[in-house]
Each structure stands twice: as structure tokens, then as C-alpha cells.
PDB file of C-alpha atoms in Angstrom:
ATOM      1  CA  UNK A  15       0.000   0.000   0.000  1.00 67.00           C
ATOM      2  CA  UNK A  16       3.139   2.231   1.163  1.00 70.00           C
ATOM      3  CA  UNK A  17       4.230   1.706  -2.718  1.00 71.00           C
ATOM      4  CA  UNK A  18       1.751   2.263  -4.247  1.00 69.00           C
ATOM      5  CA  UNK A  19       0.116   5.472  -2.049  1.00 73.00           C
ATOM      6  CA  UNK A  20       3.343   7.157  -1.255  1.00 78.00           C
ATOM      7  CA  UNK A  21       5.879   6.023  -4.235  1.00 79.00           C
ATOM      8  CA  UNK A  22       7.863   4.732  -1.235  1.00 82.00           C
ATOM      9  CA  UNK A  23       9.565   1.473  -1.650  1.00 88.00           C
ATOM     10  CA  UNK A  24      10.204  -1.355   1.171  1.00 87.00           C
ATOM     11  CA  UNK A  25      12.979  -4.098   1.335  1.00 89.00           C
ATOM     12  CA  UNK A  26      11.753  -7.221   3.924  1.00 88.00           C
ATOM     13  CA  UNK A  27      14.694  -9.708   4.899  1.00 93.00           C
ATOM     14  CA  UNK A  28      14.512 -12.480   6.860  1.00 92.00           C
ATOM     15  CA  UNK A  29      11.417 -14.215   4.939  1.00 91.00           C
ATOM     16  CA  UNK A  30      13.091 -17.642   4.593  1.00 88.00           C
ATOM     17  CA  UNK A  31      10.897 -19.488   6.833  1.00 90.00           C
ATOM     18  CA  UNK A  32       7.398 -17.698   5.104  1.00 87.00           C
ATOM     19  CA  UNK A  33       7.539 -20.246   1.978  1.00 84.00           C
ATOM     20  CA  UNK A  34       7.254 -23.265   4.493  1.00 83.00           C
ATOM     21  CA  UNK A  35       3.763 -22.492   6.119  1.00 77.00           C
ATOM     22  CA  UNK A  36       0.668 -22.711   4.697  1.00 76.00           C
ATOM     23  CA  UNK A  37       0.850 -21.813   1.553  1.00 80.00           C
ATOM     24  CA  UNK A  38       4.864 -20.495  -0.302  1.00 85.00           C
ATOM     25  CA  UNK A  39       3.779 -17.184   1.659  1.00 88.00           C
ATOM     26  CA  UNK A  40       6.629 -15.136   0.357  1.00 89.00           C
ATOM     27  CA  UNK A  41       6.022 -16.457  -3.696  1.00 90.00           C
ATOM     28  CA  UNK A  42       1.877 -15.656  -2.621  1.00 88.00           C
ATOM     29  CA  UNK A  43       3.073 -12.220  -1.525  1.00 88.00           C
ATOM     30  CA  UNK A  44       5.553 -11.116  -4.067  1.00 91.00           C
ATOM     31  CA  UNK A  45       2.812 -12.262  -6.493  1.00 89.00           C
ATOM     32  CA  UNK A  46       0.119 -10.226  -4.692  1.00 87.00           C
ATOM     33  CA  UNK A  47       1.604  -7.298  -4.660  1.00 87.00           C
ATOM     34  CA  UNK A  48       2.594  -7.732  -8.756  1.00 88.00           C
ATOM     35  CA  UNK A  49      -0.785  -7.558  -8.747  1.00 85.00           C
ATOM     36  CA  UNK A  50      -1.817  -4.551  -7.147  1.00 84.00           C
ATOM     37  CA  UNK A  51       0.658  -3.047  -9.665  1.00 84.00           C
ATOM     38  CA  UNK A  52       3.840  -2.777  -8.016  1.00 87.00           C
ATOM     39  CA  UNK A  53       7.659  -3.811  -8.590  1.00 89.00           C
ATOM     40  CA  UNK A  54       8.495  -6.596  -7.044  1.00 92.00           C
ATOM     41  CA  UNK A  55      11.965  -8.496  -6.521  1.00 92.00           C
ATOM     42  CA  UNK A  56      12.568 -12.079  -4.454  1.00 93.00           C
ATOM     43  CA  UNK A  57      16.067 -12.318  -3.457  1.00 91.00           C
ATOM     44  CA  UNK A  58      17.517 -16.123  -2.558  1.00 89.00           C
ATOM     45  CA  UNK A  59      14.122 -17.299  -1.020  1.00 84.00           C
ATOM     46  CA  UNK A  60      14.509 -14.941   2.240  1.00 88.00           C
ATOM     47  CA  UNK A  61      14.227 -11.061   0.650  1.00 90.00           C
ATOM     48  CA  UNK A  62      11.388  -9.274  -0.594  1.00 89.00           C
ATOM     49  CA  UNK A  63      11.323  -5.681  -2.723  1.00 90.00           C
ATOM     50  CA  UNK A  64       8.579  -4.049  -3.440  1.00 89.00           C
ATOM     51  CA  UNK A  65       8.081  -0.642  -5.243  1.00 87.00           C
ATOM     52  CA  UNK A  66       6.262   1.703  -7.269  1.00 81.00           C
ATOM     53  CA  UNK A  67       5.554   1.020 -10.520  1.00 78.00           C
ATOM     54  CA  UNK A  68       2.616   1.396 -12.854  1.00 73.00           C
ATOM     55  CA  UNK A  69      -0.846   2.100 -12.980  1.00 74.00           C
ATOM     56  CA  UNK A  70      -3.120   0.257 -10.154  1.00 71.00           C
ATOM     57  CA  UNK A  71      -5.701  -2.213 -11.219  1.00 76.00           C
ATOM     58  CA  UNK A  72      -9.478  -1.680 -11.439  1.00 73.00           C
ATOM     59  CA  UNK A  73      -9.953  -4.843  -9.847  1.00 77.00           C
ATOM     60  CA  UNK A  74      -7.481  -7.413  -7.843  1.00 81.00           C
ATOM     61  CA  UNK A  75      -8.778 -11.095  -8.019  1.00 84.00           C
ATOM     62  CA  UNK A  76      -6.427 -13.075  -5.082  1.00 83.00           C
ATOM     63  CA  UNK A  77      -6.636 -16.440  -4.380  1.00 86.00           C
ATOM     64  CA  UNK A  78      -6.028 -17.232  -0.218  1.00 88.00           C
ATOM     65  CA  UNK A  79      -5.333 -21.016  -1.270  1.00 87.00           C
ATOM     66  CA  UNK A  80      -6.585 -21.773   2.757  1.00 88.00           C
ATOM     67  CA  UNK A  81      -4.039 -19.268   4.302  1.00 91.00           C
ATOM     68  CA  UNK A  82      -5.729 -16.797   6.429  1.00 91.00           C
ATOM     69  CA  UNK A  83      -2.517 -14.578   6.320  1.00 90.00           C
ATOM     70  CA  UNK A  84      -2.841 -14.233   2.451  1.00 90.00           C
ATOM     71  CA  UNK A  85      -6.695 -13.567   3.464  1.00 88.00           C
ATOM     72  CA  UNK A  86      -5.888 -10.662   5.603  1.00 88.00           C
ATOM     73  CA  UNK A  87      -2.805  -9.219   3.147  1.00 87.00           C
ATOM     74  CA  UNK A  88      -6.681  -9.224   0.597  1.00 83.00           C
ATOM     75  CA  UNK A  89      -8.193  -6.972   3.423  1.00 82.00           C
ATOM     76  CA  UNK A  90      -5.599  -4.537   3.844  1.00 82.00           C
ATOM     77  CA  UNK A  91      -5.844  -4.075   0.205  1.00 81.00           C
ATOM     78  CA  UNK A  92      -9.679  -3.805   0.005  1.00 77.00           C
ATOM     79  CA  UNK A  93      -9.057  -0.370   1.918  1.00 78.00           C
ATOM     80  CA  UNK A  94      -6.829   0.904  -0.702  1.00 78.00           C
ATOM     81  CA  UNK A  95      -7.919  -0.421  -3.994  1.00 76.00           C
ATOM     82  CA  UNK A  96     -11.437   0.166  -5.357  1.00 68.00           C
ATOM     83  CA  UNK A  97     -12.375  -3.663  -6.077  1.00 74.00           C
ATOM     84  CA  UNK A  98     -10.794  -6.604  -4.222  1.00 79.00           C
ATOM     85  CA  UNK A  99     -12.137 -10.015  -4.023  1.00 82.00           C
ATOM     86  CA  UNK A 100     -10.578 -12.374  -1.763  1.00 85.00           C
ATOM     87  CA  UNK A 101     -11.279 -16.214  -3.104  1.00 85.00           C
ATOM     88  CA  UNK A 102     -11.298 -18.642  -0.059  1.00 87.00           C
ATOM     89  CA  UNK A 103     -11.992 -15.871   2.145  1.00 85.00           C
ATOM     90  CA  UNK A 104     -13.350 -18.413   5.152  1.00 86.00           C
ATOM     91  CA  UNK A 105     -10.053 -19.578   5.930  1.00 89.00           C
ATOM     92  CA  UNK A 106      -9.637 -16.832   8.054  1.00 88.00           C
ATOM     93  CA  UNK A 107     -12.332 -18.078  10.085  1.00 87.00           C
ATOM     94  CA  UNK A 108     -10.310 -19.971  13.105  1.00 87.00           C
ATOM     95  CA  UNK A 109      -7.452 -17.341  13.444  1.00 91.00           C
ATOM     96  CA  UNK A 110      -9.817 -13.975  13.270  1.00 89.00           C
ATOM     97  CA  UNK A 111     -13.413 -15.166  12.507  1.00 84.00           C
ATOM     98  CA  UNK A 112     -14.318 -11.437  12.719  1.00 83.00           C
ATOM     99  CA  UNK A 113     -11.893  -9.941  10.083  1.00 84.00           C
ATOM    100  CA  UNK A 114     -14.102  -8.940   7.716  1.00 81.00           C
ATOM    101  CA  UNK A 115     -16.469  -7.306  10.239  1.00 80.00           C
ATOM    102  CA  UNK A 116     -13.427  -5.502  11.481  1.00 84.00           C
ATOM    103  CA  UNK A 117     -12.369  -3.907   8.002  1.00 81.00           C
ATOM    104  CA  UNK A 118     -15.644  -3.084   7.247  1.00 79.00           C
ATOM    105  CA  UNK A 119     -15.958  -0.951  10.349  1.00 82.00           C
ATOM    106  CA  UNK A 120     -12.158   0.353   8.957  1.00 83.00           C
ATOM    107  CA  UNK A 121     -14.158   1.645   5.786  1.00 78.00           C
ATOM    108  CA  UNK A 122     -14.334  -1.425   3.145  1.00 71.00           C
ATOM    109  CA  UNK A 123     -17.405  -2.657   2.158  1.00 58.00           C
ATOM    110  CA  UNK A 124     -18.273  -6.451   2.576  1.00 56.00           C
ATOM    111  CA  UNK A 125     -19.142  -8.223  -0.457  1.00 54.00           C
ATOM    112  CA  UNK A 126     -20.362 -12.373  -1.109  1.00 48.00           C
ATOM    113  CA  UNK A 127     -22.615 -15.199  -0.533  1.00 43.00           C
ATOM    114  CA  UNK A 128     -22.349 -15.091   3.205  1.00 43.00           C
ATOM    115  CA  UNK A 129     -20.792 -11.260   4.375  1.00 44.00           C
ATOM    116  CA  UNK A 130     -19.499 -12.704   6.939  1.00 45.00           C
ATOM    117  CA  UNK A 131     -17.148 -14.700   5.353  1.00 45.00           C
ATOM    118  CA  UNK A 132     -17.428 -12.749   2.101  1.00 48.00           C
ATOM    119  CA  UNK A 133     -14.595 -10.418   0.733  1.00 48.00           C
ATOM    120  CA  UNK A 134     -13.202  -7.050   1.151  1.00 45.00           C
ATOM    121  CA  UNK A 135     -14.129  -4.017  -1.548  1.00 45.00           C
ATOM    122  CA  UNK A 136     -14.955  -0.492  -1.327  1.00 43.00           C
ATOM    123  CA  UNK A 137     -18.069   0.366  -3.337  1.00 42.00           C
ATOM    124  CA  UNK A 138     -16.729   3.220  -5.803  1.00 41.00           C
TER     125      UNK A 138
END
């Protein structure tokens, strides 16, 4: 969001461990935030880059693939971007069950089958 808001650029280290959980975290991030329009570099499996870099999407489509930290990287989005829809959102539903209560009341608006399992967007 810093990248894409501000122009500002961030460099994570220390990541190795992220591609063993759930999901290959760091690979799921890098790729999200590709996405959402940004540069992005992955250095030897354990550094992460991101930066400005072109225009930002209409719409970002991400896949949680069952990790609720993936799920709640979707949220913080949904208060930036004008469309996001979080596939798999109901993962999050043992580690934060009321997430998407939570950034609604931060200003996104809930939207799904079931809203309270449903995905983050603000309406335009």
C-alpha cells in the first residue's frame, strides 16, 4: 500500500521461513503485490522488494489457497484499492473469525454469498 500510495519502496529480509507455512507465503506475496501493480523483486528465497511502478488495477482477483494470512494481506488491500475479491476468504475463520467485520468498520465494504465470510471491496 506504502508503494503504491506514497511512491515509497520497502525491502523485507529475513522471509526464509514464510515459503514453508501454509501456503509459499513469500512467492503468494511477491505475487500479490505484482498484482496490485507494483515492482516486485525475491532475493535467494529470504528477501522481498517491493516498489512503485505502474498504474493500479481496477480490480485485484487473489486467491487465499486456505491461508488466512494471504486472506488478511486481501483486506488490507480492500481499503486501498477500489475492487478486491478475496477467493477462499473463510479460511480466516479460526485465526480472526471477525476480520471482515473488522475492516468493514475500517471503511471497506463487505461483499459475497455469506458477508461474513465474504470479501473485502470499497463500493466506488
Amino acid at each position: 500500500v506504502a508503494a503504491r500510495r506514497h511512491g515509497a519502496s520497502s525491502r523485507l529480509e529475513g522471509l526464509r521461513a514464510l515459503n514453508r507455512k501454509e501456503s509459499r507465503r513469500l512467492d503468494e506475496l511477491a505475487r500479490l503485490a505484482s498484482l496490485a501493480g507494483c515492482a516486485v523483486q525475491v532475493e535467494d528465497d529470504a528477501r522481498l522488494s517491493i516498489g512503485p511502478a505502474g498504474a493500479a488495477p481496477h480490480e485485484l482477483v487473489l486467491d487465499a489457497r486456505g491461508d488466512h494470512r494471504l486472506a488478511f494481506a486481501g483486506a488490507i488491500l480492500g481499503l486501498e484499492f477500489p475492487s478486491v475479491l478475496v477467493l477462499g476468504a473463510e479460511c480466516v475463520a479460526k485465526a480472526w473469525p471477525g476480520v471482515w467485520r473488522d475492516i468493514a468498520a475500517a471503511g471497506a465494504a463487505l461483499r459475497g454469498p455469506d458477508a461474513g465470510l465474504a470479501s473485502a471491496r470499497r463500493l466506488p
